[in-house]
Amino acid sequence: ESKAAAPRVREDPERGVVVDNLKHFNVHSFDDCEKLLNEGLANRTVGSTAMNNTSSRSHCVFTLELQKLEQKARAKITLVDLAGSEKTETAQTEGQGLLEGININKSLSCLGQCIAALCKAANRKDAEEAKKSPEQREREAKEKAEAEEKKKAAEEKAKAKAKKKGESKFGMKTGGPVKRIEKDADFIPFRDSVLTWILRDSLVGNSKTVMLAALSPAAANY
């Protein structure tokens, strides 16, 4: 019996992080979105453990892309239902269930590490900004704007060159919206897990992230 291949995650020069072999649907109303969301939930992998008869054995990600064609503006809303972490002793899983639990815990741990690293980097940046004079901030803002314009022009030139050669617009290699590592303190381990790589665009840049946590009051969880 063949097993489903792991999703292939890659960078797209226009859409950021994308997952290959996913179906995309055009939606025009909330009802359209709800229908697809329910279909995805019905296909979600669940299993029975000693803690939960219908335990989620996978994370669920629902992505809604919004595009304003006349301005070429694009936005993305990602709804994520994370599978809960579990202790092997209390869940009493074995075989495939044990492997699923290990992978779930690993991806959740990676997500926590990414969020912690982002918070640390933001706090350090705020502290550095507080030490700068108004003149220095204005000069750096101007230099940053000029650098962004040059980067944008270079990207447009690269896309035009690739198109002229007949290459697919999805075949270009790009570093994405996240800067490469300038120093060890700036490293965010997004690629340590498929989950964190997919959610990267929801955690960086001008994105807004809201998290809701369901915590069990059972003593065994503390």
CSV table of C-alpha atoms in Angstrom, one decimal:
chain,number,residue,atom,x,y,z
A,1,GLU,CA,0.0,0.0,0.0
A,2,SER,CA,1.5,3.3,-1.1
A,3,LYS,CA,1.7,6.1,1.4
A,4,ALA,CA,0.7,9.7,0.5
A,5,ALA,CA,3.8,11.8,-0.4
A,6,ALA,CA,4.7,14.6,2.0
A,7,PRO,CA,3.6,18.0,0.7
A,8,ARG,CA,6.3,19.8,-1.3
A,9,VAL,CA,6.7,23.4,-0.1
A,10,ARG,CA,8.6,25.9,-2.2
A,11,GLU,CA,9.0,29.6,-2.8
A,12,ASP,CA,7.1,31.5,-5.5
A,13,PRO,CA,8.3,35.0,-6.7
A,14,GLU,CA,4.8,36.4,-6.5
A,15,ARG,CA,2.8,34.4,-4.0
A,16,GLY,CA,5.5,33.7,-1.4
A,17,VAL,CA,5.3,30.2,0.2
A,18,VAL,CA,3.2,27.7,-1.7
A,19,VAL,CA,2.4,24.0,-1.5
A,20,ASP,CA,2.4,22.0,-4.7
A,21,ASN,CA,-0.4,19.7,-5.8
A,22,LEU,CA,-3.1,21.6,-3.9
A,23,LYS,CA,-6.5,22.4,-5.5
A,24,HIS,CA,-7.5,26.0,-5.8
A,25,PHE,CA,-11.1,27.1,-6.0
A,26,ASN,CA,-12.7,30.4,-6.9
A,27,VAL,CA,-15.1,31.6,-4.2
A,28,HIS,CA,-17.6,34.5,-4.2
A,29,SER,CA,-19.4,34.3,-0.9
A,30,PHE,CA,-19.1,33.1,2.7
A,31,ASP,CA,-21.2,30.0,1.8
A,32,ASP,CA,-18.6,29.0,-0.8
A,33,CYS,CA,-15.8,29.3,1.8
A,34,GLU,CA,-17.8,27.4,4.4
A,35,LYS,CA,-18.6,24.6,2.0
A,36,LEU,CA,-14.9,24.1,1.2
A,37,LEU,CA,-13.9,24.4,4.9
A,38,ASN,CA,-16.4,21.7,5.9
A,39,GLU,CA,-15.1,19.5,3.1
A,40,GLY,CA,-11.6,19.9,4.3
A,41,LEU,CA,-12.6,19.1,7.9
A,42,ALA,CA,-14.4,16.0,6.7
A,43,ASN,CA,-11.1,14.8,5.1
A,44,ARG,CA,-9.0,15.5,8.2
A,45,THR,CA,-7.2,12.6,9.8
A,46,VAL,CA,-8.5,11.7,13.2
A,47,GLY,CA,-7.9,8.7,15.5
A,48,SER,CA,-8.7,7.4,18.9
A,49,THR,CA,-6.4,7.7,21.9
A,50,ALA,CA,-6.8,7.1,25.6
A,51,MET,CA,-7.3,10.9,26.0
A,52,ASN,CA,-9.7,11.5,23.1
A,53,ASN,CA,-11.8,9.3,21.0
A,54,THR,CA,-11.7,11.7,18.1
A,55,SER,CA,-8.2,13.1,18.4
A,56,SER,CA,-6.9,15.2,15.5
A,57,ARG,CA,-3.9,13.4,14.0
A,58,SER,CA,-3.0,16.3,11.7
A,59,HIS,CA,-3.0,20.1,11.5
A,60,CYS,CA,-5.7,21.8,9.4
A,61,VAL,CA,-4.8,24.9,7.3
A,62,PHE,CA,-7.4,26.9,5.4
A,63,THR,CA,-6.1,29.7,3.2
A,64,LEU,CA,-8.1,32.4,1.6
A,65,GLU,CA,-6.3,34.6,-1.0
A,66,LEU,CA,-7.7,38.0,-2.0
A,67,GLN,CA,-6.6,39.7,-5.1
A,68,LYS,CA,-7.3,43.2,-6.5
A,69,LEU,CA,-6.6,42.8,-10.1
A,70,GLU,CA,-6.5,46.4,-11.2
A,71,GLN,CA,-3.9,47.3,-8.6
A,72,LYS,CA,-2.2,43.8,-8.6
A,73,ALA,CA,-2.6,43.9,-4.8
A,74,ARG,CA,-2.8,40.6,-3.0
A,75,ALA,CA,-3.7,39.6,0.6
A,76,LYS,CA,-3.9,36.2,2.3
A,77,ILE,CA,-5.9,35.0,5.3
A,78,THR,CA,-4.9,31.8,6.9
A,79,LEU,CA,-7.0,29.9,9.4
A,80,VAL,CA,-5.2,27.1,11.3
A,81,ASP,CA,-6.5,24.5,13.6
A,82,LEU,CA,-3.5,23.0,15.3
A,83,ALA,CA,-3.6,19.4,16.5
A,84,GLY,CA,-2.9,19.4,20.3
A,85,SER,CA,0.3,18.2,21.8
A,86,GLU,CA,0.1,15.0,23.7
A,87,LYS,CA,2.1,12.9,26.1
A,88,THR,CA,2.8,9.3,25.0
A,89,GLU,CA,2.1,8.0,28.5
A,90,THR,CA,-1.3,9.5,28.9
A,91,ALA,CA,-2.4,9.1,25.2
A,92,GLN,CA,-1.2,5.5,25.2
A,93,THR,CA,-0.5,5.5,21.5
A,94,GLU,CA,1.6,3.0,19.6
A,95,GLY,CA,2.6,2.2,16.1
A,96,GLN,CA,1.3,4.7,13.5
A,97,GLY,CA,-0.5,6.7,16.3
A,98,LEU,CA,2.7,7.1,18.2
A,99,LEU,CA,4.5,8.3,15.1
A,100,GLU,CA,1.7,10.8,14.4
A,101,GLY,CA,2.0,12.1,17.9
A,102,ILE,CA,5.7,12.6,17.7
A,103,ASN,CA,5.4,14.5,14.4
A,104,ILE,CA,2.6,16.7,15.9
A,105,ASN,CA,4.7,17.5,18.9
A,106,LYS,CA,7.8,18.2,16.8
A,107,SER,CA,5.9,20.7,14.5
A,108,LEU,CA,4.3,22.5,17.5
A,109,SER,CA,7.8,22.7,19.1
A,110,CYS,CA,9.2,24.3,15.9
A,111,LEU,CA,6.3,26.8,15.9
A,112,GLY,CA,7.0,27.8,19.5
A,113,GLN,CA,10.7,28.2,18.7
A,114,CYS,CA,9.9,30.4,15.7
A,115,ILE,CA,7.5,32.7,17.7
A,116,ALA,CA,10.0,32.9,20.5
A,117,ALA,CA,12.8,33.9,18.1
A,118,LEU,CA,10.6,36.5,16.4
A,119,CYS,CA,9.8,38.1,19.8
A,120,LYS,CA,13.4,38.1,20.8
A,121,ALA,CA,14.4,39.8,17.5
A,122,ALA,CA,11.6,42.4,17.8
A,123,ASN,CA,12.6,43.3,21.3
A,124,ARG,CA,16.2,43.7,20.3
A,125,LYS,CA,15.3,45.8,17.4
A,126,ASP,CA,13.1,48.1,19.5
A,127,ALA,CA,15.9,48.5,22.0
A,128,GLU,CA,18.3,49.5,19.2
A,129,GLU,CA,15.8,51.9,17.7
A,130,ALA,CA,15.3,53.7,21.0
A,131,LYS,CA,19.0,54.5,21.1
A,132,LYS,CA,19.0,56.3,17.6
A,133,SER,CA,18.5,60.0,17.1
A,134,PRO,CA,15.6,61.3,14.9
A,135,GLU,CA,18.1,62.3,12.2
A,136,GLN,CA,19.6,58.8,12.1
A,137,ARG,CA,16.2,57.2,11.9
A,138,GLU,CA,15.2,59.6,9.0
A,139,ARG,CA,18.4,58.8,7.1
A,140,GLU,CA,18.0,55.0,7.5
A,141,ALA,CA,14.4,55.2,6.4
A,142,LYS,CA,15.4,57.0,3.3
A,143,GLU,CA,18.2,54.5,2.6
A,144,LYS,CA,15.8,51.6,3.1
A,145,ALA,CA,13.3,53.1,0.7
A,146,GLU,CA,16.0,53.5,-2.0
A,147,ALA,CA,17.1,49.9,-1.4
A,148,GLU,CA,13.5,48.6,-1.7
A,149,GLU,CA,13.1,50.4,-5.0
A,150,LYS,CA,16.3,48.9,-6.4
A,151,LYS,CA,15.3,45.5,-5.2
A,152,LYS,CA,11.9,45.8,-6.9
A,153,ALA,CA,13.5,47.0,-10.1
A,154,ALA,CA,15.9,44.0,-10.1
A,155,GLU,CA,13.0,41.5,-9.4
A,156,GLU,CA,11.0,43.0,-12.3
A,157,LYS,CA,14.0,42.7,-14.6
A,158,ALA,CA,14.6,39.1,-13.6
A,159,LYS,CA,10.9,38.2,-14.2
A,160,ALA,CA,11.0,39.8,-17.6
A,161,LYS,CA,14.2,38.0,-18.5
A,162,ALA,CA,12.7,34.6,-17.4
A,163,LYS,CA,9.5,35.2,-19.3
A,164,LYS,CA,11.5,36.1,-22.4
A,165,LYS,CA,13.4,32.7,-22.1
A,166,GLY,CA,10.0,30.9,-21.9
A,167,GLU,CA,10.5,29.9,-18.3
A,168,SER,CA,7.6,29.4,-15.9
A,169,LYS,CA,6.9,32.3,-13.6
A,170,PHE,CA,6.9,29.7,-10.8
A,171,GLY,CA,10.3,28.4,-11.7
A,172,MET,CA,12.3,31.3,-10.5
A,173,LYS,CA,14.4,31.0,-7.4
A,174,THR,CA,13.7,33.6,-4.8
A,175,GLY,CA,14.6,34.3,-1.2
A,176,GLY,CA,11.0,35.3,-0.3
A,177,PRO,CA,10.0,38.1,1.9
A,178,VAL,CA,12.2,37.0,4.8
A,179,LYS,CA,15.8,38.3,4.8
A,180,ARG,CA,18.6,35.7,4.9
A,181,ILE,CA,20.6,35.4,8.1
A,182,GLU,CA,22.8,38.4,8.8
A,183,LYS,CA,23.9,37.1,12.2
A,184,ASP,CA,23.0,34.1,14.3
A,185,ALA,CA,20.7,36.1,16.5
A,186,ASP,CA,18.4,36.9,13.5
A,187,PHE,CA,17.9,33.2,12.5
A,188,ILE,CA,14.3,32.1,12.5
A,189,PRO,CA,14.0,28.3,11.9
A,190,PHE,CA,11.0,28.3,9.7
A,191,ARG,CA,12.2,25.5,7.5
A,192,ASP,CA,12.6,23.1,10.4
A,193,SER,CA,8.9,22.0,9.9
A,194,VAL,CA,6.5,22.0,7.0
A,195,LEU,CA,3.9,23.7,9.3
A,196,THR,CA,6.1,26.7,10.2
A,197,TRP,CA,7.3,27.1,6.6
A,198,ILE,CA,3.7,27.3,5.4
A,199,LEU,CA,2.8,29.7,8.2
A,200,ARG,CA,5.9,31.9,7.7
A,201,ASP,CA,4.0,34.6,5.8
A,202,SER,CA,1.5,34.8,8.6
A,203,LEU,CA,4.2,35.5,11.2
A,204,VAL,CA,6.5,38.0,9.5
A,205,GLY,CA,6.3,41.4,7.7
A,206,ASN,CA,3.1,43.4,8.1
A,207,SER,CA,1.0,40.3,9.0
A,208,LYS,CA,-1.3,40.2,12.0
A,209,THR,CA,-1.4,37.0,14.0
A,210,VAL,CA,-4.0,36.0,16.6
A,211,MET,CA,-3.7,32.7,18.6
A,212,LEU,CA,-6.4,31.0,20.7
A,213,ALA,CA,-5.3,28.3,23.0
A,214,ALA,CA,-7.5,25.5,24.4
A,215,LEU,CA,-5.9,24.5,27.7
A,216,SER,CA,-7.0,21.5,29.7
A,217,PRO,CA,-7.2,22.0,33.5
A,218,ALA,CA,-6.3,18.3,34.1
A,219,ALA,CA,-3.3,17.9,36.5
A,220,ALA,CA,-1.7,15.4,34.1
A,221,ASN,CA,-1.1,18.3,31.7
A,222,TYR,CA,1.1,20.3,34.1
